[in-house]
Tab-separated table of C-alpha atoms in Angstrom:
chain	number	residue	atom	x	y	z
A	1	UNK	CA	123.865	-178.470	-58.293
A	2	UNK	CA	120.939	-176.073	-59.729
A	3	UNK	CA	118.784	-173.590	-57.517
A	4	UNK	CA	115.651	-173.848	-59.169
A	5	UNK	CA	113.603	-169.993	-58.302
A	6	UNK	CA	110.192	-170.718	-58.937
A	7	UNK	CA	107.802	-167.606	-59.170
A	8	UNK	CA	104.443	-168.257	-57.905
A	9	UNK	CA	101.403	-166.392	-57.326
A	10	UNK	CA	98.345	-165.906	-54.682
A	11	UNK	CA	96.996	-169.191	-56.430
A	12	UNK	CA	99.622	-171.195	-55.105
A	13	UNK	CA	100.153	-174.465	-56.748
A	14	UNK	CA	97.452	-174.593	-58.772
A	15	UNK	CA	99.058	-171.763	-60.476
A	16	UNK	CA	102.547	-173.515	-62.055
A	17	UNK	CA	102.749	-175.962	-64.818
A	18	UNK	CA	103.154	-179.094	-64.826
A	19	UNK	CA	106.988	-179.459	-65.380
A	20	UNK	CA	107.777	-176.609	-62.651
A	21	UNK	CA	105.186	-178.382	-60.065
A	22	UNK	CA	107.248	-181.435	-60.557
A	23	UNK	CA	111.031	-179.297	-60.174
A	24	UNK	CA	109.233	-178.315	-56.616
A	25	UNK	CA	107.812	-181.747	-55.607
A	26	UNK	CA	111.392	-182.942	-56.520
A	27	UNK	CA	113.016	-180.513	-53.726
A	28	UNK	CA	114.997	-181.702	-51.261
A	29	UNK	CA	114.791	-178.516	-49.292
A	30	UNK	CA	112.061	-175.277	-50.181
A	31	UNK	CA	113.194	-171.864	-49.450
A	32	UNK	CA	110.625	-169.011	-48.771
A	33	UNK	CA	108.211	-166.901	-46.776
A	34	UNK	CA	105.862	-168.059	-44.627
A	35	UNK	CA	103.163	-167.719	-47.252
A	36	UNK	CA	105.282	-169.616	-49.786
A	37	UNK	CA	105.957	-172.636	-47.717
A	38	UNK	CA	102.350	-172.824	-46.416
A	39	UNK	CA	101.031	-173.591	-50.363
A	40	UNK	CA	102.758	-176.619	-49.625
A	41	UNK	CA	102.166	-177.962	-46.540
A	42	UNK	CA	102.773	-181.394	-46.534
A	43	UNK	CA	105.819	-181.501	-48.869
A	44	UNK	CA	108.889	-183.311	-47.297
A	45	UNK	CA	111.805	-181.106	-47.785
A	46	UNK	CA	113.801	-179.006	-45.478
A	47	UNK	CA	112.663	-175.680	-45.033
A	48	UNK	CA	114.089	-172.210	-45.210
A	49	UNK	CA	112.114	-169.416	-44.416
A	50	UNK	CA	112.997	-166.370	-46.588
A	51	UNK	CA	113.124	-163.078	-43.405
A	52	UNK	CA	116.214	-161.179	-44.303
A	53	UNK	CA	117.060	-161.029	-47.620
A	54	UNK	CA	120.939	-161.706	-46.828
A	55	UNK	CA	120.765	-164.297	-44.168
A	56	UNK	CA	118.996	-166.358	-46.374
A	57	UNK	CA	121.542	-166.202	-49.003
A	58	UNK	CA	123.735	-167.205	-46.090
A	59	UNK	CA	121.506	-170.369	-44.725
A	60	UNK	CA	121.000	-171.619	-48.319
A	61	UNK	CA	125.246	-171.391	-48.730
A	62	UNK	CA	125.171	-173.315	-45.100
A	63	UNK	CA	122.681	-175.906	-46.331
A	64	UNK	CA	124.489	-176.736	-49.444
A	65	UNK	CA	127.718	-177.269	-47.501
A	66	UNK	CA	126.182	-179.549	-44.958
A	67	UNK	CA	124.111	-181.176	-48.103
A	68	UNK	CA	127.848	-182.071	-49.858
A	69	UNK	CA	129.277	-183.194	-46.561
A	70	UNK	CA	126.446	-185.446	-45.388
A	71	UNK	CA	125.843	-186.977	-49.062
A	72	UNK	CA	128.602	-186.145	-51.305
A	73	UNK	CA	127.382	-188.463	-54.646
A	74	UNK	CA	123.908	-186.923	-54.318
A	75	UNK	CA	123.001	-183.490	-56.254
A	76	UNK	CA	120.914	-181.013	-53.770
A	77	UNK	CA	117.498	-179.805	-54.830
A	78	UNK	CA	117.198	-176.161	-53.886
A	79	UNK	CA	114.134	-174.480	-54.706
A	80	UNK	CA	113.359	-170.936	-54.025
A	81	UNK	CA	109.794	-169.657	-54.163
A	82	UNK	CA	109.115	-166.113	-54.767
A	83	UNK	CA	106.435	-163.658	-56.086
A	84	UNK	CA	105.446	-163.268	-59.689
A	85	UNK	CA	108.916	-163.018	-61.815
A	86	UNK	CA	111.946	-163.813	-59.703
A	87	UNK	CA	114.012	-160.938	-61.860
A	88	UNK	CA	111.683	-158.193	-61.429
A	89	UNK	CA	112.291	-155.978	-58.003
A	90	UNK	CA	112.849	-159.860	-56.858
A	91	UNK	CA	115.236	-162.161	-54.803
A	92	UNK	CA	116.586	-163.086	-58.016
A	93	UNK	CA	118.953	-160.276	-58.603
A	94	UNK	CA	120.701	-161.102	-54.948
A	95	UNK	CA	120.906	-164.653	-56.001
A	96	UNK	CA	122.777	-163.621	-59.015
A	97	UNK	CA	125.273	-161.496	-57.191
A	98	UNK	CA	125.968	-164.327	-54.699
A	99	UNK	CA	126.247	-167.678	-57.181
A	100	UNK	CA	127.586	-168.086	-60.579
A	101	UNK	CA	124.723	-167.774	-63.477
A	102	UNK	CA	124.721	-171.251	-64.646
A	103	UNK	CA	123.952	-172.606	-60.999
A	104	UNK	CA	120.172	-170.797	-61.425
A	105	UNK	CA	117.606	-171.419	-62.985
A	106	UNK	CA	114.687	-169.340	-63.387
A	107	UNK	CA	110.656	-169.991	-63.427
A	108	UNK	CA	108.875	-166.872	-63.780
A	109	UNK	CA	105.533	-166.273	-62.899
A	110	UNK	CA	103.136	-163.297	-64.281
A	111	UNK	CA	104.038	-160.372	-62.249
A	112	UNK	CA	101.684	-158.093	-59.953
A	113	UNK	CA	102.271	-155.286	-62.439
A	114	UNK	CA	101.525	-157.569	-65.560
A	115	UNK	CA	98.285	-158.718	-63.592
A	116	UNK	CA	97.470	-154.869	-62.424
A	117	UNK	CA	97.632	-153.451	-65.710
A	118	UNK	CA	95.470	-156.181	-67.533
A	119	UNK	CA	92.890	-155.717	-64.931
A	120	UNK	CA	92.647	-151.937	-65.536
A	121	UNK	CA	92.695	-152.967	-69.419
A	122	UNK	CA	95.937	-150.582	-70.118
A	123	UNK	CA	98.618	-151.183	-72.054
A	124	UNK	CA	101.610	-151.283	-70.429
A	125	UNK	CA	105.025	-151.629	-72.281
A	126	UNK	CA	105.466	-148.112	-72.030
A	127	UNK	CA	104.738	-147.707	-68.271
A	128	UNK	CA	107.168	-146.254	-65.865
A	129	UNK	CA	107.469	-148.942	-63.478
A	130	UNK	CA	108.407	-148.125	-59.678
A	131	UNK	CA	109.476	-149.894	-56.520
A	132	UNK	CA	108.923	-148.132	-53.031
A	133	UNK	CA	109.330	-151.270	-51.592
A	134	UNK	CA	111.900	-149.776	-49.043
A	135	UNK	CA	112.919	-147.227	-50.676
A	136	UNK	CA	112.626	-143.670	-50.657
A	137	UNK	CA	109.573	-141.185	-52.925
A	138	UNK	CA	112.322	-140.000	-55.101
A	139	UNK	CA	111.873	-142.042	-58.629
A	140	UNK	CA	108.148	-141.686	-57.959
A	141	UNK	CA	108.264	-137.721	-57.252
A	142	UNK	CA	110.170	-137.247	-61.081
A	143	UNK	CA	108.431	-139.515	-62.373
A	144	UNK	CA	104.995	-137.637	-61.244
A	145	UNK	CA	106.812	-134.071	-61.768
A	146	UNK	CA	107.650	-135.056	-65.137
A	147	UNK	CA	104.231	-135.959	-66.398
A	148	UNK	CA	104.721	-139.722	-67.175
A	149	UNK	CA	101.307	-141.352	-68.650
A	150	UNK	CA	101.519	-144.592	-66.953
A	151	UNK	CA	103.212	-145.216	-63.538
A	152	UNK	CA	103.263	-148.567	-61.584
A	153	UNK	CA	104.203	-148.290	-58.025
A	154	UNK	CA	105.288	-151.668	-55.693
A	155	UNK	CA	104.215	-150.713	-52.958
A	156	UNK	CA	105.089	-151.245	-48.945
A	157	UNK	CA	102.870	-151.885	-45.520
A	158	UNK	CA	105.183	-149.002	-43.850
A	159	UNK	CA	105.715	-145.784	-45.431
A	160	UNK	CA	104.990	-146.082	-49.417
A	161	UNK	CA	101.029	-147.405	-48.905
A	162	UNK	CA	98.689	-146.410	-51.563
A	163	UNK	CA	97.475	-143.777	-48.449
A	164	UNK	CA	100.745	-142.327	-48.468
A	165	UNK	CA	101.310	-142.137	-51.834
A	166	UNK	CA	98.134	-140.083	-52.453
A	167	UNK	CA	99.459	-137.600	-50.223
A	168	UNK	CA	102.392	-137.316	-51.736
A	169	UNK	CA	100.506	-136.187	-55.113
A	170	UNK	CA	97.928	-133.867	-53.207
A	171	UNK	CA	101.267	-132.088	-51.840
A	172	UNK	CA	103.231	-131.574	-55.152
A	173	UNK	CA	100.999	-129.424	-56.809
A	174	UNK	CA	101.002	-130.815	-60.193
A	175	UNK	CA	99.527	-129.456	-63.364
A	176	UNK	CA	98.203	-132.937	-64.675
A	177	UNK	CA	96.198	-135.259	-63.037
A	178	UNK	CA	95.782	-138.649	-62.427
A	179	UNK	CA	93.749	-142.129	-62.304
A	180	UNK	CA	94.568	-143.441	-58.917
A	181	UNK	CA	93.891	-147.258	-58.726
A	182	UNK	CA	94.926	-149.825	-56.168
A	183	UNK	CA	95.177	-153.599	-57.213
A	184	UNK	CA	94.954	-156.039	-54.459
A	185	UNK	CA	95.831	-159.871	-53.678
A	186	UNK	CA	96.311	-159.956	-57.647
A	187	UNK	CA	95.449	-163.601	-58.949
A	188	UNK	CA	93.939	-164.278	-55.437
A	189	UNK	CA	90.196	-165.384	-54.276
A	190	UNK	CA	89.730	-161.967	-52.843
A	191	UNK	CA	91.686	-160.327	-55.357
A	192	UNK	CA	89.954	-156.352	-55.718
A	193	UNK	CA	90.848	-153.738	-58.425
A	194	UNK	CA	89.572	-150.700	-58.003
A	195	UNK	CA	90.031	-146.741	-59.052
A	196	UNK	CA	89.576	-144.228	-56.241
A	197	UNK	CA	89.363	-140.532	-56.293
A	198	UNK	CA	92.704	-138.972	-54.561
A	199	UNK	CA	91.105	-137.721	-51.151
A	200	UNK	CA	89.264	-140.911	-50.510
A	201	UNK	CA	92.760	-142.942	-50.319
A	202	UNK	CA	93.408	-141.566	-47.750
A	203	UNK	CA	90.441	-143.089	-45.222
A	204	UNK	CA	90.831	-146.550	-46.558
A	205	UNK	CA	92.953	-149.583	-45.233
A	206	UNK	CA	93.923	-151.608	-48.669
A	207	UNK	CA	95.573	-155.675	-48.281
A	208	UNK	CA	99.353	-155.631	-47.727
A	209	UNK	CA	100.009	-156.946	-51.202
A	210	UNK	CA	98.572	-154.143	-53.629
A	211	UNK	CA	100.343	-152.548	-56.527
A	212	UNK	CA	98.936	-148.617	-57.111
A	213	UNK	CA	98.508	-147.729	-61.099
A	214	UNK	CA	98.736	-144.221	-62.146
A	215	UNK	CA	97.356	-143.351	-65.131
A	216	UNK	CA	97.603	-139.457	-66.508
A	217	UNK	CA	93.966	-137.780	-68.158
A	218	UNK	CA	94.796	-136.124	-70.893
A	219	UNK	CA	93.286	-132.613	-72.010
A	220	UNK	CA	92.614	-132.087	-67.806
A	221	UNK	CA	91.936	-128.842	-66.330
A	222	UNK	CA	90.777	-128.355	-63.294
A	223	UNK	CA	88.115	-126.599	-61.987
A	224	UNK	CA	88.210	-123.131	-61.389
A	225	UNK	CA	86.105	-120.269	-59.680
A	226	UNK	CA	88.268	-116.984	-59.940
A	227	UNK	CA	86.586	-115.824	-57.093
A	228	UNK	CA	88.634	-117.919	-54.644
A	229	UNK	CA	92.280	-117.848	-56.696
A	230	UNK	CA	94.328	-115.660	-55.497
A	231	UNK	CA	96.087	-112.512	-57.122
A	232	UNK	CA	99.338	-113.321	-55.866
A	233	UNK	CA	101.050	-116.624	-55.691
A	234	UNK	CA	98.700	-118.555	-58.101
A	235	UNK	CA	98.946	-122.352	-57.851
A	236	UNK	CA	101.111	-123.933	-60.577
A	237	UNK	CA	98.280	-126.954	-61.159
A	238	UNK	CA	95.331	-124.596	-61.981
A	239	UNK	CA	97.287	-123.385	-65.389
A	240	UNK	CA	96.940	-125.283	-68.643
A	241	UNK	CA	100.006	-127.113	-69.243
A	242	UNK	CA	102.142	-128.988	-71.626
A	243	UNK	CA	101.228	-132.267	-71.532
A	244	UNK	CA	104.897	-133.582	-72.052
A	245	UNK	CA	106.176	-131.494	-70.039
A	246	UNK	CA	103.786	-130.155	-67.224
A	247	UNK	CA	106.541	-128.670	-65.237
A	248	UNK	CA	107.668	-126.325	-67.911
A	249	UNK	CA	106.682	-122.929	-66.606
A	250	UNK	CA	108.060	-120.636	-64.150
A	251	UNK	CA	106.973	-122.300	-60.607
A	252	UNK	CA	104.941	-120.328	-58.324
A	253	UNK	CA	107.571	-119.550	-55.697
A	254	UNK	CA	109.693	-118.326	-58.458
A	255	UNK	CA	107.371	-116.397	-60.150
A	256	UNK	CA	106.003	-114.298	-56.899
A	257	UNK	CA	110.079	-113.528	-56.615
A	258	UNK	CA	110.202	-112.158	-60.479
A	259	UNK	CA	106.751	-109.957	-59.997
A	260	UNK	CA	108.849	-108.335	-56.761
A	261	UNK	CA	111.593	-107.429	-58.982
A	262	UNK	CA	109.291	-106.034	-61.919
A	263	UNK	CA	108.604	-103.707	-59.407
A	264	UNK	CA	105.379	-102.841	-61.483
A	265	UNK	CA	103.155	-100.021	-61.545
A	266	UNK	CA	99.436	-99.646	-63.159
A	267	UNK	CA	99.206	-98.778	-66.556
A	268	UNK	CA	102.356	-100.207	-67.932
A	269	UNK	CA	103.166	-101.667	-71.088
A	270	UNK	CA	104.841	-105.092	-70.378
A	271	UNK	CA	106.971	-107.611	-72.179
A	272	UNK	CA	106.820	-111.527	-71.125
A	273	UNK	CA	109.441	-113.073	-73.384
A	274	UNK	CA	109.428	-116.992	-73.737
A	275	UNK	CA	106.372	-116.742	-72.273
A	276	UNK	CA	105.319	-120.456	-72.001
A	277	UNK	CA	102.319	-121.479	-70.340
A	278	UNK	CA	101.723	-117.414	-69.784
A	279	UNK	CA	101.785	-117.836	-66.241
A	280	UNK	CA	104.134	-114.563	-65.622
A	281	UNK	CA	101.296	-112.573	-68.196
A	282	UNK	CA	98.185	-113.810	-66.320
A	283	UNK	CA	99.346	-113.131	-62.447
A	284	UNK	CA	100.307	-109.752	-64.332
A	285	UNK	CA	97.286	-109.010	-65.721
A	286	UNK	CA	94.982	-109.823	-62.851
A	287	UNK	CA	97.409	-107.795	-60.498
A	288	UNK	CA	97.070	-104.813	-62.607
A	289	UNK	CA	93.550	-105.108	-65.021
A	290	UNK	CA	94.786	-101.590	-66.799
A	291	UNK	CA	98.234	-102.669	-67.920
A	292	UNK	CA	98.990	-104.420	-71.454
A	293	UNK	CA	100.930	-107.597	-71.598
A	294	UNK	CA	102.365	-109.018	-74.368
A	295	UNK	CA	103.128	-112.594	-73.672
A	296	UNK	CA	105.216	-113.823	-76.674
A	297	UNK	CA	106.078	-117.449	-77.466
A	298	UNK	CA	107.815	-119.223	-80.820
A	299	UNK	CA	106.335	-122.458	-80.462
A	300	UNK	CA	102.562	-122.932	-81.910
A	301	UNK	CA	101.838	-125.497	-79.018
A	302	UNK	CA	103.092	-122.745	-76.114
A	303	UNK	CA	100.775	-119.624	-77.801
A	304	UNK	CA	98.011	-122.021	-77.713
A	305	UNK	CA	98.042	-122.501	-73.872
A	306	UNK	CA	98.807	-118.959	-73.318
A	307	UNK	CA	95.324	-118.392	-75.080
A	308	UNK	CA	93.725	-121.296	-73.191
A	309	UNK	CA	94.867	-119.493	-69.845
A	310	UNK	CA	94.131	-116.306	-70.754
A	311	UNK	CA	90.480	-117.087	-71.241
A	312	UNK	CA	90.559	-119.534	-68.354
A	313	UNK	CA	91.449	-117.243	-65.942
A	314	UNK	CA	89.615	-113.938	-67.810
A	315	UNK	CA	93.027	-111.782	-68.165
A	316	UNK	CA	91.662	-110.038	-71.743
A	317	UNK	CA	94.220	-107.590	-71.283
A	318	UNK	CA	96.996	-110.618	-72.258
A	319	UNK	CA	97.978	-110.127	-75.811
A	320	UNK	CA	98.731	-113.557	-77.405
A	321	UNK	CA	102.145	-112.979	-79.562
A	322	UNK	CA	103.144	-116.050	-81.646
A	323	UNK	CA	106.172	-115.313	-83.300
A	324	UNK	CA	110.374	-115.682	-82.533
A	325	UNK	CA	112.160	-112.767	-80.154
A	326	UNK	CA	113.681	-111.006	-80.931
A	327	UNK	CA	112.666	-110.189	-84.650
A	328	UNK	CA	108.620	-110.008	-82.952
A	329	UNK	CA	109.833	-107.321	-80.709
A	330	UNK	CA	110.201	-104.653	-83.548
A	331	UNK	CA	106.262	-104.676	-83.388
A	332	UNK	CA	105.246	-104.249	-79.997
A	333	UNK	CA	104.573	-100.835	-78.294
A	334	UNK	CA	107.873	-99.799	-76.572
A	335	UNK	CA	107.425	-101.459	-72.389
A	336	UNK	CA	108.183	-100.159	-69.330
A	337	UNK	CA	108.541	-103.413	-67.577
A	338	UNK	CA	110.244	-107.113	-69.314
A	339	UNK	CA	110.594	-110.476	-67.849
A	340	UNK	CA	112.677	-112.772	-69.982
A	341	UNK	CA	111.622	-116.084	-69.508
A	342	UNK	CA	113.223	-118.335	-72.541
A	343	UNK	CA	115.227	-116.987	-75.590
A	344	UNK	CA	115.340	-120.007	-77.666
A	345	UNK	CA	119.639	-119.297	-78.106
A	346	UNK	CA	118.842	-115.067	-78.677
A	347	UNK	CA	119.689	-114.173	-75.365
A	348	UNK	CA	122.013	-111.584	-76.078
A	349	UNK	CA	120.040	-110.094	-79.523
A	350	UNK	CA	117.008	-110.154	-77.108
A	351	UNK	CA	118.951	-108.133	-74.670
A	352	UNK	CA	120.254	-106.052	-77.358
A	353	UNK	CA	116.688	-105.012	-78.448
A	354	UNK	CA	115.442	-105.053	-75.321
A	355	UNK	CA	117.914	-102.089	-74.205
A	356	UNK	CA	116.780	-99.835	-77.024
A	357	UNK	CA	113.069	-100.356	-76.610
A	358	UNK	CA	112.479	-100.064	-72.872
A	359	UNK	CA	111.157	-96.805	-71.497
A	360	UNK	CA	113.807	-94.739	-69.956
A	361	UNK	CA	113.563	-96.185	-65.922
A	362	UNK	CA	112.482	-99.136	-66.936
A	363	UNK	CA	113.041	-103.022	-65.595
A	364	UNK	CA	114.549	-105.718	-67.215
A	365	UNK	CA	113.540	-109.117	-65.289
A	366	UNK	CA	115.736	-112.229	-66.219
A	367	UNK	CA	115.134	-116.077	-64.920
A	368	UNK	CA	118.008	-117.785	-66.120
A	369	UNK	CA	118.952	-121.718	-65.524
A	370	UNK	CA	121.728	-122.574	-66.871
A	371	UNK	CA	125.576	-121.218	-66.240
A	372	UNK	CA	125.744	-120.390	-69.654
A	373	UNK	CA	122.840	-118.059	-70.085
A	374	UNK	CA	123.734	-116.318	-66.281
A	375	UNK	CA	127.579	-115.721	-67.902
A	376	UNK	CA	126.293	-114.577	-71.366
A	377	UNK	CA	123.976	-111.976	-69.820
A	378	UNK	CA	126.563	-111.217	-67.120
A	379	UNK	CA	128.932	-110.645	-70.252
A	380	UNK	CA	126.498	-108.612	-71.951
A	381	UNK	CA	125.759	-106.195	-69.145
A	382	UNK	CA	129.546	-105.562	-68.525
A	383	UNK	CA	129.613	-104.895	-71.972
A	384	UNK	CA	127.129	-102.501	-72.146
A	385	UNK	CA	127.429	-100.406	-68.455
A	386	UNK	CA	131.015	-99.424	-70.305
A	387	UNK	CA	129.336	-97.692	-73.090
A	388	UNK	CA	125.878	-96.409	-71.227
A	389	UNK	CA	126.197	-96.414	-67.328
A	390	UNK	CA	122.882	-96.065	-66.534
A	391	UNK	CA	121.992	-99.044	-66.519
A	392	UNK	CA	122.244	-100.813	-62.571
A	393	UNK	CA	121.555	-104.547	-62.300
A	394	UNK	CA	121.797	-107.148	-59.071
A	395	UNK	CA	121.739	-110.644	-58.734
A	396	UNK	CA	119.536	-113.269	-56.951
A	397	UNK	CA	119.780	-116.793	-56.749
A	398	UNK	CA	117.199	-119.094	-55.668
A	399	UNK	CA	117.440	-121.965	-54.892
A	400	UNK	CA	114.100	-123.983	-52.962
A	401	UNK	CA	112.490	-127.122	-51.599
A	402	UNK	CA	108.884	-127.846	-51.593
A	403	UNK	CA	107.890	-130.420	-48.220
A	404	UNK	CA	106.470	-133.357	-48.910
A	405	UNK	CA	105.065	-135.971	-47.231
A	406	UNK	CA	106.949	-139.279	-46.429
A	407	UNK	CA	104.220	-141.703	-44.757
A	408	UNK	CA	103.923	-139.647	-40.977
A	409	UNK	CA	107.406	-137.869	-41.847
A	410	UNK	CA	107.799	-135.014	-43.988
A	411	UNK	CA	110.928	-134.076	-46.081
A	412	UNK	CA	112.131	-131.150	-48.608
A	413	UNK	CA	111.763	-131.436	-52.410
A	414	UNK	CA	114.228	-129.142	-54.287
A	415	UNK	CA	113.098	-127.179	-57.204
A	416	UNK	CA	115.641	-126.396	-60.316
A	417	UNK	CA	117.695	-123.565	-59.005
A	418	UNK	CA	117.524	-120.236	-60.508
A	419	UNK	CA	119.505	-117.182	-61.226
A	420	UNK	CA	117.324	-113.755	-60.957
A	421	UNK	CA	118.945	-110.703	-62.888
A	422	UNK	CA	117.233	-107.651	-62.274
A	423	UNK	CA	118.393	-104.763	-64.445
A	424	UNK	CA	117.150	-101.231	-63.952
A	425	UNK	CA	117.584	-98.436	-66.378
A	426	UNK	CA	118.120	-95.067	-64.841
A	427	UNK	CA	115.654	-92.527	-65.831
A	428	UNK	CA	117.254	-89.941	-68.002
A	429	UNK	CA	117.866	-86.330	-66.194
């Protein structure tokens, strides 16, 4: 006995070869959905129509029995028809776990995503390919956060539609952006690929079977009239960004938290260490248009955004500082305010330097994300309270959730967690 697990598409028969048209006709019983078993309606066999995934399993076990009781000499043919590739997000993989290998054999079809992504013209072996097909936003949500070039999404009729999935990227605020297509009926007669801007998903009813491709722009920045951003709480997508990595700067919520504990002032000299993206430097500078802000970064890549952002958002008085803390430091103009962003494995050299160089009542702003960093600084301040005690510092730790939409529910995203040291030198008397 062999269960033969024929993949087939919206062209029905006229879509399988010759030799797998014959393993169906040969059938002595067909097991599938509705739309399956109606591609053949006047074939003979015994049918089983494929609801729930595991009472299926469990009629096809029941049919097999009765098969070997009723005609023991004669071999059943089982054949089970399924969508595109039977191993791919398919019934295949619970046929697997419930009979032994060499009792299936497999028929694939093309896939929805191998159709989708020929239709768009994309190459695809290096797409990040994701089923919502009752499952949760999660894989999709790092997958989007992360900046992936190419995402396809199996979709559902409930709660992951193409409708809910473009609220899902209006709500996460990301600093890349995205093709948004929908593929319908793939390989059918109405069969309709088409790329739609993100707000108009939202008013449109798409076929149940669709597949949504996701494809980044590169080099995209959005829009911007300074007269409507705000000063305080600037929106993480309207910043140049890494392209491999769009999430690497120091999120919005975060950063409003670190400009509270700069406690700044006009005028001030200020120090934005592992700057980035300059995100820290810009809200800075267009807070306070008469202090100085040195925003240095090591990498070549990271100084080039900061200057992108800079003139994107008009903050001249951002100095651009390209070079490695904390050997860079030695010449800046002595600040009264520093935010430590990244240290690139200096932490506690930086913090050295940093200790000598800041104006007497000065703040020292850490965000630190690792255990390692929070114990090496927390080292280093024990360290140096004993020899100089006027130094104060405090702890906060952060630790947040964006909402996001699921379909008509909404649930809570968690951002990294973060460890806040704030470290205040006491004026001298």
């Amino acid at each position: 006995m062999t269960i033969q697990v024929v993949g087939i598409g919206l062209d029905g028969e006229a879509g399988l070869g010759e030799s797998v048209r014959h393993i169906v006709d040969q059938a002595t019983v067909l097991v599938g959905s509705d739309r399956h078993l109606g591609y053949f309606p006047n074939h003979p066999a015994s049918r089983i129509i494929l609801r729930d995934l595991t009472e299926t399993l469990v009629d096809i076990q029941q049919y097999l029995l009765a098969f070997e009781t009723n005609k023991p000499n004669v071999d059943p043919a089982v054949v089970v028809l399924v969508s595109g590739d039977p191993l791919f997000f398919g019934f295949g993989r619970l046929l697997l776990a419930k009979f032994p290998p060499d009792k299936l054999t497999f028929h694939p079809h093309v896939s929805s995503i191998q159709l989708a992504f020929n239709r768009v013209k994309v190459p695809w072996q290096d797409a990040r390919i994701i089923s919502t097909h009752g499952r949760s936003f999660d894989q999709l949500t790092q997958a989007l956060q992360q900046g992936a070039d190419k995402i396809a999404i199996l979709t559902d009729t409930t709660y992951h539609t193409p409708n809910a999935i473009a609220c899902l990227l209006s709500s996460l605020d990301l600093a890349t952006a995205y093709q948004f297509w929908v593929c319908e009926n793939l390989g059918g007669t109405d069969e309709r690929v088409q790329h739609w801007s993100i707000a108009d998903v939202s008013t449109q009813k798409f076929a149940p079977l669709n597949v949504v491709i996701l494809l980044k722009e590169s080099n995209f920045s959005p829009s911007l009239d300074l007269s409507q951003v705000p000063f305080l709480g600037i929106p993480d997508s309207l910043f140049c960004s890494f392209s491999d990595r769009p999430g690497l700067m120091t999120k919005r919520e975060v950063r409003t938290l670190v400009l509270g504990e700069l406690a700044l002032q006009p005028q001030q000299i200020i120090w934005d260490i592992g700057a980035g993206t300059g995100s820290v430097s810009i809200e800075i500078a267009r807070l306070f248009p008469d202090s100085t802000l040195y925003a240095v970064e090591k990498t070549a890549a990271g100084t080039a955004l900061i200057e992108q952002n800079r003139e994107r958002f008009q903050a001249h008085n951002v100095i651009s500082i390209h070079g490695e803390a904390p050997a860079i430091l030695h010449h800046l103009r002595s600040p009264h305010r520093i935010f430590i962003g990244g240290s690139g494995g200096n932490l506690e050299e930086i913090l050295g330097l940093c200790s000598l160089r800041l104006i007497s009542g000065g703040v020292i702003v850490l965000a630190l994300a690792t255990l390692e960093h929070l114990n090496l600084a927390f080292s280093w301040l024990q360290e140096r309270i004993k020899v100089e005690p006027t130094w104060r510092y405090q702890l906060l730790q952060v630790q947040l959730s964006r909402s996001v939409p699921i379909s008509n529910l909404t649930r809570f995203s968690p951002l990294n967690p973060v460890t806040i040291i704030t470290i205040h030198h006491l004026p001298n008397i």
